[in-house]
Amino acid sequence: MEHHIINAPLTLQVNWNELALEELVAIQRNVRAAIEAKRKSAGKERRESSGDRLLPEPLYPGKAGYRIEVTKVAPQRQQGSVDKLDRCMLGVSLGGSNAAMFQGAKLEAVVRWIAARANHCCVFVGDSLGRISLEVREGMAPDRAEREALWLGRRYVAETEGIFQRYTTDQVKFEIHYGTEYAEHPSFQPYLDHVRAHYEGDASFRALVHAFGDEYLARTARSTGHDERSASERFRQIAHAYLLEEIALFACLGQDGWSTLVYPGSIDSIVEIAEGRFPELPAPLRSLRYIALRPDRKSGAR
């Protein structure tokens, strides 16, 4: 009779042919479980292809996860400088048509991309802008929209901060800031006044704001079915206010050293500003860099 012998720790030898099928199946199951446990306890880390930084195993691996594609860099001359970032901000939109980009596997893919490259990331939760989204999308009164957006921002952080904590190491730090916090920034109102004055006085900038507003309302109409709001002058003014406030907030963030915006999506108006088309806007915006990302499910997470 042929024997299949293996050398095991402590010189333990097993004659597999003497074991019943049920015993072999149980051993196989236990060995697989032990291998998986060893893999997890060995550090739960793998190297990113973009560098030598070790990252945790993804929460959404394989087909459940996403890989990230860089779809746009502005200004264009900095196209090749996205693999090493010192400080960046991740803009988080609340309640909009692309809210799914900031949850689950898609969010983790973006966070992994940042964690492989940046040293310090400001997660900017746009609750102050979220109130405008709620006014347009839900038809809420301004005071109710403000309360609801504040609550949505806190709930969002409570639901997702585990992902940011998972990727915080001695090499990269994630810190969370809110739009309502930056709306109290000493420079916010002066910058907003500056942006509004430029809107009134510069026809090309005004056209940019109007184009943003039209697209914003059209996108909202597609996702909510409220077509009539696209033609409403009130909602057009609200959409314009959204971009003007967003620009003033980015100026404050830039002043505080957060001049590289990472965002899972394309914002044409911000691209134009980052390309230097409007140098008369607040000075910190002259250093604005914009990196647009797109999660790609076909390849899975790495």
GROMACS .gro file of C-alpha atoms in nm:
model
  302
    1MET     CA    1   0.000   0.000   0.000
    2GLU     CA    2   0.137   0.339  -0.097
    3HIS     CA    3   0.164   0.592   0.187
    4HIS     CA    4   0.155   0.974   0.147
    5ILE     CA    5   0.366   1.115   0.431
    6ILE     CA    6   0.437   1.482   0.510
    7ASN     CA    7   0.685   1.629   0.752
    8ALA     CA    8   0.503   1.847   1.005
    9PRO     CA    9   0.612   2.057   1.304
   10LEU     CA   10   0.750   1.852   1.595
   11THR     CA   11   0.827   1.577   1.340
   12LEU     CA   12   0.460   1.474   1.342
   13GLN     CA   13   0.389   1.232   1.061
   14VAL     CA   14   0.044   1.144   0.933
   15ASN     CA   15  -0.060   0.844   0.727
   16TRP     CA   16  -0.340   1.005   0.527
   17ASN     CA   17  -0.470   0.674   0.393
   18GLU     CA   18  -0.563   0.562   0.742
   19LEU     CA   19  -0.796   0.860   0.793
   20ALA     CA   20  -1.166   0.850   0.714
   21LEU     CA   21  -1.305   1.086   0.450
   22GLU     CA   22  -1.487   1.288   0.717
   23GLU     CA   23  -1.161   1.332   0.908
   24LEU     CA   24  -0.979   1.448   0.595
   25VAL     CA   25  -1.253   1.700   0.517
   26ALA     CA   26  -1.238   1.834   0.872
   27ILE     CA   27  -0.858   1.867   0.852
   28GLN     CA   28  -0.886   2.046   0.518
   29ARG     CA   29  -1.139   2.289   0.665
   30ASN     CA   30  -0.923   2.357   0.970
   31VAL     CA   31  -0.610   2.406   0.760
   32ARG     CA   32  -0.788   2.659   0.539
   33ALA     CA   33  -0.912   2.845   0.847
   34ALA     CA   34  -0.562   2.844   0.997
   35ILE     CA   35  -0.409   2.976   0.674
   36GLU     CA   36  -0.664   3.257   0.658
   37ALA     CA   37  -0.601   3.346   1.023
   38LYS     CA   38  -0.225   3.353   0.960
   39ARG     CA   39  -0.271   3.582   0.662
   40LYS     CA   40  -0.481   3.821   0.868
   41SER     CA   41  -0.244   3.822   1.165
   42ALA     CA   42   0.060   3.870   0.942
   43GLY     CA   43  -0.017   4.239   0.913
   44LYS     CA   44  -0.319   4.264   0.684
   45GLU     CA   45  -0.102   4.472   0.458
   46ARG     CA   46  -0.009   4.482   0.094
   47ARG     CA   47   0.194   4.721  -0.112
   48GLU     CA   48   0.035   4.969  -0.346
   49SER     CA   49   0.170   4.965  -0.702
   50SER     CA   50   0.219   5.342  -0.682
   51GLY     CA   51   0.485   5.323  -0.415
   52ASP     CA   52   0.627   5.136  -0.117
   53ARG     CA   53   0.366   5.242   0.138
   54LEU     CA   54   0.194   4.958   0.321
   55LEU     CA   55  -0.184   4.972   0.341
   56PRO     CA   56  -0.440   4.758   0.522
   57GLU     CA   57  -0.627   4.489   0.335
   58PRO     CA   58  -0.929   4.652   0.168
   59LEU     CA   59  -1.267   4.613   0.332
   60TYR     CA   60  -1.410   4.557  -0.017
   61PRO     CA   61  -1.158   4.331  -0.196
   62GLY     CA   62  -1.169   4.179  -0.541
   63LYS     CA   63  -1.487   4.216  -0.740
   64ALA     CA   64  -1.660   4.395  -0.451
   65GLY     CA   65  -1.406   4.676  -0.466
   66TYR     CA   66  -1.290   4.947  -0.703
   67ARG     CA   67  -0.968   5.078  -0.847
   68ILE     CA   68  -0.914   5.446  -0.911
   69GLU     CA   69  -0.850   5.617  -1.241
   70VAL     CA   70  -0.727   5.976  -1.254
   71THR     CA   71  -0.945   6.141  -1.517
   72LYS     CA   72  -0.838   6.506  -1.490
   73VAL     CA   73  -0.563   6.717  -1.337
   74ALA     CA   74  -0.573   7.095  -1.334
   75PRO     CA   75  -0.365   7.288  -1.398
   76GLN     CA   76  -0.268   7.057  -1.682
   77ARG     CA   77   0.102   7.132  -1.642
   78GLN     CA   78   0.091   6.935  -1.313
   79GLN     CA   79  -0.045   6.623  -1.481
   80GLY     CA   80   0.252   6.411  -1.383
   81SER     CA   81   0.277   6.512  -1.018
   82VAL     CA   82  -0.012   6.323  -0.858
   83ASP     CA   83   0.174   6.021  -0.719
   84LYS     CA   84   0.330   6.217  -0.433
   85LEU     CA   85   0.110   6.459  -0.241
   86ASP     CA   86   0.198   6.642   0.077
   87ARG     CA   87  -0.139   6.786   0.177
   88CYS     CA   88  -0.471   6.746   0.003
   89MET     CA   89  -0.841   6.782   0.073
   90LEU     CA   90  -1.109   6.531  -0.017
   91GLY     CA   91  -1.430   6.716  -0.096
   92VAL     CA   92  -1.742   6.532   0.025
   93SER     CA   93  -2.080   6.622  -0.124
   94LEU     CA   94  -2.392   6.553   0.081
   95GLY     CA   95  -2.727   6.454  -0.062
   96GLY     CA   96  -2.647   6.523  -0.427
   97SER     CA   97  -2.681   6.298  -0.728
   98ASN     CA   98  -2.328   6.162  -0.672
   99ALA     CA   99  -2.368   6.089  -0.299
  100ALA     CA  100  -2.293   5.719  -0.361
  101MET     CA  101  -1.935   5.817  -0.448
  102PHE     CA  102  -1.877   5.892  -0.079
  103GLN     CA  103  -1.995   5.562   0.068
  104GLY     CA  104  -1.879   5.203   0.091
  105ALA     CA  105  -1.644   5.053  -0.164
  106LYS     CA  106  -1.618   5.368  -0.376
  107LEU     CA  107  -1.519   5.579  -0.075
  108GLU     CA  108  -1.265   5.322   0.036
  109ALA     CA  109  -1.107   5.317  -0.311
  110VAL     CA  110  -1.064   5.695  -0.299
  111VAL     CA  111  -0.926   5.683   0.056
  112ARG     CA  112  -0.679   5.409  -0.041
  113TRP     CA  113  -0.564   5.616  -0.337
  114ILE     CA  114  -0.501   5.913  -0.108
  115ALA     CA  115  -0.339   5.702   0.165
  116ALA     CA  116  -0.088   5.565  -0.087
  117ARG     CA  117   0.025   5.915  -0.187
  118ALA     CA  118  -0.050   6.188   0.065
  119ASN     CA  119   0.093   6.274   0.404
  120HIS     CA  120  -0.203   6.471   0.533
  121CYS     CA  121  -0.563   6.488   0.410
  122CYS     CA  122  -0.847   6.718   0.509
  123VAL     CA  123  -1.181   6.543   0.464
  124PHE     CA  124  -1.402   6.841   0.387
  125VAL     CA  125  -1.768   6.758   0.456
  126GLY     CA  126  -1.975   7.017   0.273
  127ASP     CA  127  -2.268   7.049   0.512
  128SER     CA  128  -2.300   7.424   0.458
  129LEU     CA  129  -2.335   7.361   0.084
  130GLY     CA  130  -2.559   7.065   0.155
  131ARG     CA  131  -2.829   7.300   0.277
  132ILE     CA  132  -2.845   7.449  -0.075
  133SER     CA  133  -2.872   7.100  -0.225
  134LEU     CA  134  -3.165   7.027   0.006
  135GLU     CA  135  -3.339   7.352  -0.089
  136VAL     CA  136  -3.311   7.260  -0.457
  137ARG     CA  137  -3.359   6.883  -0.442
  138GLU     CA  138  -3.621   6.862  -0.168
  139GLY     CA  139  -3.777   7.209  -0.186
  140MET     CA  140  -3.701   7.268   0.182
  141ALA     CA  141  -3.725   7.607   0.346
  142PRO     CA  142  -3.378   7.755   0.415
  143ASP     CA  143  -3.392   7.717   0.795
  144ARG     CA  144  -3.505   7.356   0.779
  145ALA     CA  145  -3.249   7.277   0.507
  146GLU     CA  146  -2.973   7.421   0.724
  147ARG     CA  147  -3.070   7.202   1.022
  148GLU     CA  148  -3.106   6.895   0.805
  149ALA     CA  149  -2.769   6.948   0.633
  150LEU     CA  150  -2.596   6.991   0.968
  151TRP     CA  151  -2.744   6.661   1.085
  152LEU     CA  152  -2.656   6.486   0.758
  153GLY     CA  153  -2.294   6.598   0.791
  154ARG     CA  154  -2.259   6.460   1.143
  155ARG     CA  155  -2.433   6.138   1.048
  156TYR     CA  156  -2.207   6.097   0.746
  157VAL     CA  157  -1.896   6.125   0.961
  158ALA     CA  158  -2.035   5.881   1.218
  159GLU     CA  159  -2.101   5.628   0.941
  160THR     CA  160  -1.770   5.661   0.756
  161GLU     CA  161  -1.501   5.770   1.001
  162GLY     CA  162  -1.404   5.405   1.054
  163ILE     CA  163  -1.270   5.397   0.698
  164PHE     CA  164  -1.061   5.710   0.754
  165GLN     CA  165  -0.932   5.575   1.085
  166ARG     CA  166  -0.842   5.243   0.920
  167TYR     CA  167  -0.609   5.420   0.678
  168THR     CA  168  -0.460   5.668   0.927
  169THR     CA  169  -0.101   5.571   1.007
  170ASP     CA  170   0.223   5.737   1.104
  171GLN     CA  171   0.265   5.810   0.731
  172VAL     CA  172  -0.073   5.964   0.652
  173LYS     CA  173  -0.325   6.149   0.865
  174PHE     CA  174  -0.691   6.214   0.784
  175GLU     CA  175  -0.868   6.495   0.965
  176ILE     CA  176  -1.232   6.596   0.925
  177HIS     CA  177  -1.356   6.952   0.879
  178TYR     CA  178  -1.703   7.082   0.804
  179GLY     CA  179  -1.830   7.350   0.571
  180THR     CA  180  -2.018   7.506   0.863
  181GLU     CA  181  -1.687   7.529   1.047
  182TYR     CA  182  -1.520   7.706   0.754
  183ALA     CA  183  -1.820   7.935   0.711
  184GLU     CA  184  -1.699   8.086   1.041
  185HIS     CA  185  -1.344   8.129   0.908
  186PRO     CA  186  -1.228   8.491   0.947
  187SER     CA  187  -1.162   8.515   0.573
  188PHE     CA  188  -1.482   8.351   0.452
  189GLN     CA  189  -1.706   8.658   0.436
  190PRO     CA  190  -1.437   8.882   0.280
  191TYR     CA  191  -1.364   8.613   0.021
  192LEU     CA  192  -1.735   8.563  -0.047
  193ASP     CA  193  -1.782   8.938  -0.095
  194HIS     CA  194  -1.483   8.935  -0.331
  195VAL     CA  195  -1.625   8.645  -0.534
  196ARG     CA  196  -1.969   8.806  -0.552
  197ALA     CA  197  -1.821   9.135  -0.670
  198HIS     CA  198  -1.626   8.950  -0.938
  199TYR     CA  199  -1.946   8.775  -1.045
  200GLU     CA  200  -2.117   9.112  -1.088
  201GLY     CA  201  -1.826   9.273  -1.272
  202ASP     CA  202  -1.681   9.001  -1.495
  203ALA     CA  203  -1.900   8.868  -1.774
  204SER     CA  204  -1.688   8.559  -1.842
  205PHE     CA  205  -1.692   8.457  -1.476
  206ARG     CA  206  -2.065   8.521  -1.462
  207ALA     CA  207  -2.110   8.295  -1.766
  208LEU     CA  208  -1.911   8.023  -1.588
  209VAL     CA  209  -2.136   8.048  -1.282
  210HIS     CA  210  -2.450   8.039  -1.497
  211ALA     CA  211  -2.324   7.733  -1.687
  212PHE     CA  212  -2.258   7.559  -1.356
  213GLY     CA  213  -2.606   7.651  -1.232
  214ASP     CA  214  -2.774   7.521  -1.546
  215GLU     CA  215  -2.588   7.190  -1.529
  216TYR     CA  216  -2.650   7.159  -1.155
  217LEU     CA  217  -3.025   7.207  -1.199
  218ALA     CA  218  -3.037   6.976  -1.502
  219ARG     CA  219  -2.854   6.703  -1.311
  220THR     CA  220  -3.088   6.750  -1.016
  221ALA     CA  221  -3.392   6.731  -1.244
  222ARG     CA  222  -3.266   6.404  -1.393
  223SER     CA  223  -3.224   6.244  -1.052
  224THR     CA  224  -3.539   6.383  -0.885
  225GLY     CA  225  -3.784   6.437  -1.170
  226HIS     CA  226  -3.845   6.800  -1.068
  227ASP     CA  227  -3.805   6.944  -1.418
  228GLU     CA  228  -3.987   7.265  -1.331
  229ARG     CA  229  -3.707   7.375  -1.098
  230SER     CA  230  -3.465   7.410  -1.388
  231ALA     CA  231  -3.678   7.697  -1.521
  232SER     CA  232  -3.732   7.865  -1.185
  233GLU     CA  233  -3.540   8.190  -1.139
  234ARG     CA  234  -3.536   8.132  -0.763
  235PHE     CA  235  -3.365   7.797  -0.802
  236ARG     CA  236  -3.125   7.940  -1.058
  237GLN     CA  237  -3.017   8.201  -0.803
  238ILE     CA  238  -2.976   7.931  -0.538
  239ALA     CA  239  -2.758   7.724  -0.775
  240HIS     CA  240  -2.541   8.028  -0.849
  241ALA     CA  241  -2.504   8.092  -0.475
  242TYR     CA  242  -2.385   7.733  -0.432
  243LEU     CA  243  -2.084   7.783  -0.658
  244LEU     CA  244  -1.997   8.128  -0.521
  245GLU     CA  245  -1.995   7.993  -0.164
  246GLU     CA  246  -1.799   7.687  -0.271
  247ILE     CA  247  -1.530   7.906  -0.429
  248ALA     CA  248  -1.504   8.119  -0.113
  249LEU     CA  249  -1.472   7.805   0.099
  250PHE     CA  250  -1.195   7.669  -0.125
  251ALA     CA  251  -1.014   8.002  -0.089
  252CYS     CA  252  -1.027   7.966   0.292
  253LEU     CA  253  -0.905   7.608   0.270
  254GLY     CA  254  -0.624   7.714   0.037
  255GLN     CA  255  -0.525   7.986   0.281
  256ASP     CA  256  -0.495   7.716   0.549
  257GLY     CA  257  -0.269   7.504   0.329
  258TRP     CA  258  -0.528   7.277   0.167
  259SER     CA  259  -0.473   7.377  -0.193
  260THR     CA  260  -0.500   7.036  -0.365
  261LEU     CA  261  -0.859   6.922  -0.412
  262VAL     CA  262  -0.922   6.551  -0.471
  263TYR     CA  263  -1.274   6.473  -0.587
  264PRO     CA  264  -1.444   6.164  -0.733
  265GLY     CA  265  -1.601   6.342  -1.027
  266SER     CA  266  -1.549   6.635  -1.260
  267ILE     CA  267  -1.636   6.996  -1.176
  268ASP     CA  268  -1.574   7.202  -1.488
  269SER     CA  269  -1.597   7.535  -1.307
  270ILE     CA  270  -1.327   7.436  -1.058
  271VAL     CA  271  -1.109   7.311  -1.344
  272GLU     CA  272  -1.136   7.655  -1.507
  273ILE     CA  273  -1.034   7.828  -1.183
  274ALA     CA  274  -0.743   7.587  -1.124
  275GLU     CA  275  -0.622   7.650  -1.479
  276GLY     CA  276  -0.586   8.018  -1.387
  277ARG     CA  277  -0.865   8.155  -1.606
  278PHE     CA  278  -0.975   8.400  -1.336
  279PRO     CA  279  -0.667   8.542  -1.162
  280GLU     CA  280  -0.871   8.822  -1.004
  281LEU     CA  281  -1.038   8.575  -0.765
  282PRO     CA  282  -0.901   8.552  -0.406
  283ALA     CA  283  -0.527   8.492  -0.400
  284PRO     CA  284  -0.526   8.140  -0.244
  285LEU     CA  285  -0.714   8.010  -0.548
  286ARG     CA  286  -0.410   8.082  -0.766
  287SER     CA  287  -0.246   7.779  -0.602
  288LEU     CA  288  -0.551   7.555  -0.639
  289ARG     CA  289  -0.485   7.213  -0.788
  290TYR     CA  290  -0.770   6.981  -0.881
  291ILE     CA  291  -0.745   6.603  -0.921
  292ALA     CA  292  -1.056   6.430  -1.054
  293LEU     CA  293  -1.090   6.059  -0.982
  294ARG     CA  294  -1.316   5.787  -1.115
  295PRO     CA  295  -1.373   5.455  -0.933
  296ASP     CA  296  -1.347   5.164  -1.178
  297ARG     CA  297  -1.520   4.846  -1.069
  298LYS     CA  298  -1.392   4.622  -1.347
  299SER     CA  299  -1.050   4.573  -1.192
  300GLY     CA  300  -1.145   4.536  -0.825
  301ALA     CA  301  -0.965   4.682  -0.525
  302ARG     CA  302  -0.594   4.654  -0.463
   0.00000   0.00000   0.00000
